[in-house]
Amino acid sequence: MDIVVLSLGGSLVNPGTPDAQYVASLVRLLSGMKYKFGIVVGGGKLARKWAEEARKKGGSEFEADEEAIKATKRNAQFVIDAIKKDVNAKVCETFGDAQKQAAKHKFVVMGGTIPGITTDSDAVLLAECLGAKRVLNLSNIDGVYSDNPVRNHDAKKFRRMTYAQLIDLAGKNDMRRAGTHFVFDFLACKLIARSKIEAHFVHGKNLLDVRKAIEGKPHGGTVVK
Ligand code: UTP
């Protein structure tokens, strides 16, 4: 069975309180599809809150990241509990662990791994490790834009991009104000390019597009290959 990896935004799973209804609808879709899934869950607001608390106590950026990783794992456990069967019981701590679990189950779920990166990069590393040809980035933005679509209403959505175009855009975005996150982090962009992994950016709540992206069919988001 082919394996597809999802980078599942923390803001979708836990916009303030865990969104059980959304997670259940996503799980229903995935359960009915003939694919295996690696799912890396983000931290969202909870990660930012816990990281900020660590900084206020005088913690280093390393320690703030460690707290944020705990938030990604909390959200990942919530997703595991919603999937219930044919999934690892506890969040995988390492990629090696995820590889073992993927051999046994339809679903393998993890959160963050080491300080200094984000779950986008973890998702691409998991795809490399499991031999997945496709990664989906599920967030509350429906694709990759030329600029932040929330701030700039003239921003244009890309339908297709090359790896070089995505890397260029992510690089430029890294230099903007703090707090304006690009849709996919720079390291993740470099990693998909080195392994020629197809990346699909769709709104996580548009389940029709999520299905199409999993199958590698045309959808309303952005495809990078
Ligand atoms: P996310 O991947 O959720 O980061 O990890 P994000 O960019 O804030 O994503 P959105 O906005 O929720 O979609 C949350 C934080 O956890 C730490 C980082 O501090 C990151 O910003 N983290 C995550 C790590 O240090 N290592 C990891 O492997 C993953």
Tab-separated table of C-alpha atoms and ligand atoms in Angstrom:
chain	number	residue	atom	x	y	z
A	1	MET	CA	0.000	0.000	0.000
A	2	ASP	CA	1.312	3.476	-0.861
A	3	ILE	CA	2.118	5.750	2.033
A	4	VAL	CA	1.310	9.459	2.176
A	5	VAL	CA	2.572	11.780	4.908
A	6	LEU	CA	0.443	14.597	6.310
A	7	SER	CA	1.815	17.643	8.100
A	8	LEU	CA	-1.317	18.408	10.094
A	9	GLY	CA	-1.374	21.982	11.405
A	10	GLY	CA	-1.783	22.429	15.133
A	11	SER	CA	-4.166	25.283	14.449
A	12	LEU	CA	-6.575	22.786	12.830
A	13	VAL	CA	-6.335	20.138	15.558
A	14	ASN	CA	-6.310	22.544	18.465
A	15	PRO	CA	-7.403	26.109	17.663
A	16	GLY	CA	-7.705	26.880	21.408
A	17	THR	CA	-9.406	23.734	22.546
A	18	PRO	CA	-9.094	20.408	20.671
A	19	ASP	CA	-11.444	20.239	17.661
A	20	ALA	CA	-12.807	16.694	18.051
A	21	GLN	CA	-15.361	17.147	15.270
A	22	TYR	CA	-12.783	18.173	12.667
A	23	VAL	CA	-10.333	15.451	13.647
A	24	ALA	CA	-13.115	12.833	13.505
A	25	SER	CA	-14.121	13.927	9.980
A	26	LEU	CA	-10.510	13.790	8.778
A	27	VAL	CA	-10.011	10.352	10.356
A	28	ARG	CA	-13.206	9.103	8.681
A	29	LEU	CA	-11.882	10.191	5.287
A	30	LEU	CA	-8.428	8.661	5.776
A	31	SER	CA	-9.790	5.403	7.204
A	32	GLY	CA	-11.809	4.812	4.039
A	33	MET	CA	-8.825	5.279	1.702
A	34	LYS	CA	-6.491	2.526	0.510
A	35	TYR	CA	-3.305	4.222	1.714
A	36	LYS	CA	-1.093	4.119	4.748
A	37	PHE	CA	-0.619	7.452	6.498
A	38	GLY	CA	2.202	9.032	8.418
A	39	ILE	CA	0.790	12.009	10.332
A	40	VAL	CA	2.916	14.680	12.003
A	41	VAL	CA	0.834	16.973	14.200
A	42	GLY	CA	1.754	20.612	14.869
A	43	GLY	CA	1.542	22.553	18.096
A	44	GLY	CA	-0.529	25.601	17.132
A	45	LYS	CA	-1.459	28.082	19.872
A	46	LEU	CA	-0.600	25.633	22.641
A	47	ALA	CA	3.021	25.438	21.426
A	48	ARG	CA	3.346	29.215	21.297
A	49	LYS	CA	1.839	29.504	24.806
A	50	TRP	CA	4.126	26.902	26.366
A	51	ALA	CA	7.198	28.288	24.578
A	52	GLU	CA	6.365	31.789	25.821
A	53	GLU	CA	5.941	30.516	29.395
A	54	ALA	CA	9.385	28.882	29.207
A	55	ARG	CA	10.953	32.154	27.945
A	56	LYS	CA	9.274	34.140	30.753
A	57	LYS	CA	10.918	31.804	33.279
A	58	GLY	CA	14.267	32.689	31.698
A	59	GLY	CA	14.465	29.561	29.562
A	60	SER	CA	16.643	29.454	26.459
A	61	GLU	CA	15.233	29.096	22.940
A	62	PHE	CA	16.223	25.427	23.205
A	63	GLU	CA	14.049	25.051	26.294
A	64	ALA	CA	11.212	27.008	24.670
A	65	ASP	CA	11.362	24.586	21.726
A	66	GLU	CA	11.321	21.624	24.101
A	67	GLU	CA	8.117	22.952	25.684
A	68	ALA	CA	6.606	23.568	22.230
A	69	ILE	CA	7.471	19.992	21.232
A	70	LYS	CA	5.488	18.779	24.269
A	71	ALA	CA	2.489	20.687	22.864
A	72	THR	CA	2.874	18.975	19.449
A	73	LYS	CA	2.940	15.628	21.228
A	74	ARG	CA	-0.155	16.500	23.248
A	75	ASN	CA	-1.986	17.282	19.984
A	76	ALA	CA	-0.582	14.133	18.349
A	77	GLN	CA	-1.925	11.983	21.200
A	78	PHE	CA	-5.325	13.590	20.680
A	79	VAL	CA	-5.215	12.480	17.021
A	80	ILE	CA	-4.124	8.940	17.998
A	81	ASP	CA	-7.041	8.698	20.423
A	82	ALA	CA	-9.436	9.762	17.645
A	83	ILE	CA	-8.054	7.159	15.201
A	84	LYS	CA	-8.398	4.467	17.913
A	85	LYS	CA	-7.377	1.376	15.912
A	86	ASP	CA	-4.549	0.361	13.561
A	87	VAL	CA	-2.359	3.146	14.948
A	88	ASN	CA	0.572	3.392	17.377
A	89	ALA	CA	-0.801	3.671	20.934
A	90	LYS	CA	1.672	6.353	22.069
A	91	VAL	CA	3.228	9.181	20.067
A	92	CYS	CA	6.438	8.035	18.325
A	93	GLU	CA	9.505	9.700	19.834
A	94	THR	CA	11.880	8.961	16.965
A	95	PHE	CA	11.790	8.280	13.230
A	96	GLY	CA	13.108	4.779	13.899
A	97	ASP	CA	10.160	4.130	16.170
A	98	ALA	CA	7.794	5.519	13.496
A	99	GLN	CA	9.316	3.167	10.909
A	100	LYS	CA	8.636	0.153	13.159
A	101	GLN	CA	5.066	1.291	13.846
A	102	ALA	CA	4.400	1.939	10.142
A	103	ALA	CA	5.275	-1.679	9.379
A	104	LYS	CA	2.493	-2.787	11.750
A	105	HIS	CA	-0.263	-0.203	11.273
A	106	LYS	CA	-2.205	1.785	8.683
A	107	PHE	CA	-1.502	4.965	10.666
A	108	VAL	CA	1.622	6.201	12.352
A	109	VAL	CA	1.383	9.465	14.294
A	110	MET	CA	4.083	11.660	15.759
A	111	GLY	CA	4.695	15.216	16.923
A	112	GLY	CA	7.956	17.162	17.045
A	113	THR	CA	11.370	15.594	17.509
A	114	ILE	CA	14.341	17.897	18.198
A	115	PRO	CA	14.559	21.617	19.072
A	116	GLY	CA	15.300	24.051	16.257
A	117	ILE	CA	12.987	22.683	13.581
A	118	THR	CA	9.212	22.482	13.036
A	119	THR	CA	6.765	19.701	12.323
A	120	ASP	CA	6.881	20.577	8.588
A	121	SER	CA	10.489	19.366	8.514
A	122	ASP	CA	9.597	16.377	10.694
A	123	ALA	CA	6.897	15.474	8.157
A	124	VAL	CA	9.351	15.542	5.251
A	125	LEU	CA	11.931	13.557	7.241
A	126	LEU	CA	9.223	11.007	8.030
A	127	ALA	CA	8.347	10.836	4.316
A	128	GLU	CA	12.009	10.196	3.471
A	129	CYS	CA	12.273	7.596	6.193
A	130	LEU	CA	9.110	5.737	5.142
A	131	GLY	CA	9.682	6.111	1.398
A	132	ALA	CA	6.563	8.253	0.844
A	133	LYS	CA	6.430	9.991	-2.529
A	134	ARG	CA	3.909	12.608	-1.445
A	135	VAL	CA	3.527	15.014	1.487
A	136	LEU	CA	0.410	17.057	2.229
A	137	ASN	CA	0.571	20.261	4.216
A	138	LEU	CA	-2.820	20.729	5.863
A	139	SER	CA	-3.326	24.163	7.372
A	140	ASN	CA	-5.932	26.902	7.434
A	141	ILE	CA	-4.467	28.424	4.257
A	142	ASP	CA	-5.597	26.925	0.946
A	143	GLY	CA	-2.245	27.023	-0.851
A	144	VAL	CA	1.042	28.851	-1.285
A	145	TYR	CA	0.680	32.585	-1.981
A	146	SER	CA	3.075	35.180	-3.351
A	147	ASP	CA	2.668	37.053	-0.049
A	148	ASN	CA	0.801	36.599	3.242
A	149	PRO	CA	-2.836	36.437	2.001
A	150	VAL	CA	-4.198	37.615	5.367
A	151	ARG	CA	-2.211	40.851	5.266
A	152	ASN	CA	-2.008	41.406	1.517
A	153	HIS	CA	-5.250	40.923	-0.391
A	154	ASP	CA	-3.407	41.204	-3.711
A	155	ALA	CA	-1.351	38.106	-2.924
A	156	LYS	CA	-1.630	35.502	-5.698
A	157	LYS	CA	-2.050	31.795	-5.143
A	158	PHE	CA	0.333	29.530	-7.037
A	159	ARG	CA	-1.279	26.455	-8.595
A	160	ARG	CA	2.023	24.784	-9.454
A	161	MET	CA	5.552	25.596	-8.368
A	162	THR	CA	9.003	24.140	-8.823
A	163	TYR	CA	11.147	23.282	-5.803
A	164	ALA	CA	13.419	26.220	-6.658
A	165	GLN	CA	10.467	28.657	-6.653
A	166	LEU	CA	9.239	27.400	-3.273
A	167	ILE	CA	12.733	27.566	-1.739
A	168	ASP	CA	13.160	31.097	-3.071
A	169	LEU	CA	9.831	32.228	-1.589
A	170	ALA	CA	10.440	30.523	1.767
A	171	GLY	CA	13.916	32.104	1.931
A	172	LYS	CA	12.574	35.603	1.309
A	173	ASN	CA	9.860	35.043	3.872
A	174	ASP	CA	12.375	34.101	6.539
A	175	MET	CA	13.561	37.713	6.578
A	176	ARG	CA	10.151	39.227	7.303
A	177	ARG	CA	8.823	40.310	10.706
A	178	ALA	CA	8.683	37.787	13.504
A	179	GLY	CA	5.245	36.244	13.791
A	180	THR	CA	4.587	36.013	10.062
A	181	HIS	CA	5.027	32.310	9.407
A	182	PHE	CA	5.487	31.093	5.874
A	183	VAL	CA	3.230	28.167	5.059
A	184	PHE	CA	6.164	25.669	4.957
A	185	ASP	CA	9.468	26.145	6.731
A	186	PHE	CA	12.680	26.649	4.778
A	187	LEU	CA	14.349	23.404	5.865
A	188	ALA	CA	11.242	21.418	4.869
A	189	CYS	CA	11.384	23.070	1.424
A	190	LYS	CA	15.044	22.055	1.004
A	191	LEU	CA	14.282	18.497	2.129
A	192	ILE	CA	11.423	17.923	-0.337
A	193	ALA	CA	13.722	19.167	-3.104
A	194	ARG	CA	16.615	16.851	-2.227
A	195	SER	CA	14.362	13.785	-2.284
A	196	LYS	CA	12.014	14.952	-5.074
A	197	ILE	CA	8.990	14.481	-2.822
A	198	GLU	CA	5.760	15.927	-4.215
A	199	ALA	CA	4.247	18.508	-1.840
A	200	HIS	CA	0.559	19.426	-1.862
A	201	PHE	CA	-0.740	22.461	0.038
A	202	VAL	CA	-4.467	22.404	0.715
A	203	HIS	CA	-6.873	23.785	3.297
A	204	GLY	CA	-7.190	21.050	5.886
A	205	LYS	CA	-10.938	21.540	6.219
A	206	ASN	CA	-11.576	21.129	2.497
A	207	LEU	CA	-11.819	17.361	2.685
A	208	LEU	CA	-12.593	17.049	-1.022
A	209	ASP	CA	-9.252	18.686	-1.817
A	210	VAL	CA	-7.532	16.629	0.876
A	211	ARG	CA	-8.777	13.451	-0.829
A	212	LYS	CA	-7.674	14.625	-4.277
A	213	ALA	CA	-4.235	15.615	-2.987
A	214	ILE	CA	-3.750	12.217	-1.315
A	215	GLU	CA	-4.530	10.568	-4.653
A	216	GLY	CA	-2.234	12.973	-6.511
A	217	LYS	CA	-5.172	14.354	-8.514
A	218	PRO	CA	-5.685	18.047	-9.424
A	219	HIS	CA	-7.115	20.150	-6.574
A	220	GLY	CA	-7.673	23.770	-5.600
A	221	GLY	CA	-4.423	24.166	-3.652
A	222	THR	CA	-0.757	24.288	-4.687
A	223	VAL	CA	1.370	21.426	-6.007
A	224	VAL	CA	5.155	21.567	-5.790
A	225	LYS	CA	7.188	19.084	-7.816
B	1	UTP	P1	4.891	23.574	14.673
B	1	UTP	O1	5.437	22.692	13.643
B	1	UTP	O2	3.475	23.476	15.048
B	1	UTP	O3	5.339	25.062	14.324
B	1	UTP	O4	5.756	23.397	15.976
B	1	UTP	P2	4.596	26.288	13.719
B	1	UTP	O5	5.470	26.814	12.630
B	1	UTP	O6	4.290	27.203	14.855
B	1	UTP	O7	3.295	25.693	13.043
B	1	UTP	P3	1.750	26.128	13.075
B	1	UTP	O8	1.740	27.628	13.040
B	1	UTP	O9	1.180	25.535	14.316
B	1	UTP	O10	1.212	25.494	11.823
B	1	UTP	C1	5.567	24.281	17.066
B	1	UTP	C2	6.889	24.630	17.666
B	1	UTP	O11	7.461	23.469	18.270
B	1	UTP	C3	8.874	23.488	18.171
B	1	UTP	C4	9.225	24.814	17.483
B	1	UTP	O12	9.390	25.790	18.477
B	1	UTP	C5	7.951	25.109	16.685
B	1	UTP	O13	7.806	26.477	16.367
B	1	UTP	N1	9.334	22.281	17.441
B	1	UTP	C6	8.462	21.537	16.694
B	1	UTP	C7	10.652	21.909	17.550
B	1	UTP	O14	11.466	22.569	18.197
B	1	UTP	N2	11.056	20.752	16.935
B	1	UTP	C8	10.214	19.989	16.212
B	1	UTP	O15	10.652	18.933	15.692
B	1	UTP	C9	8.887	20.415	16.058
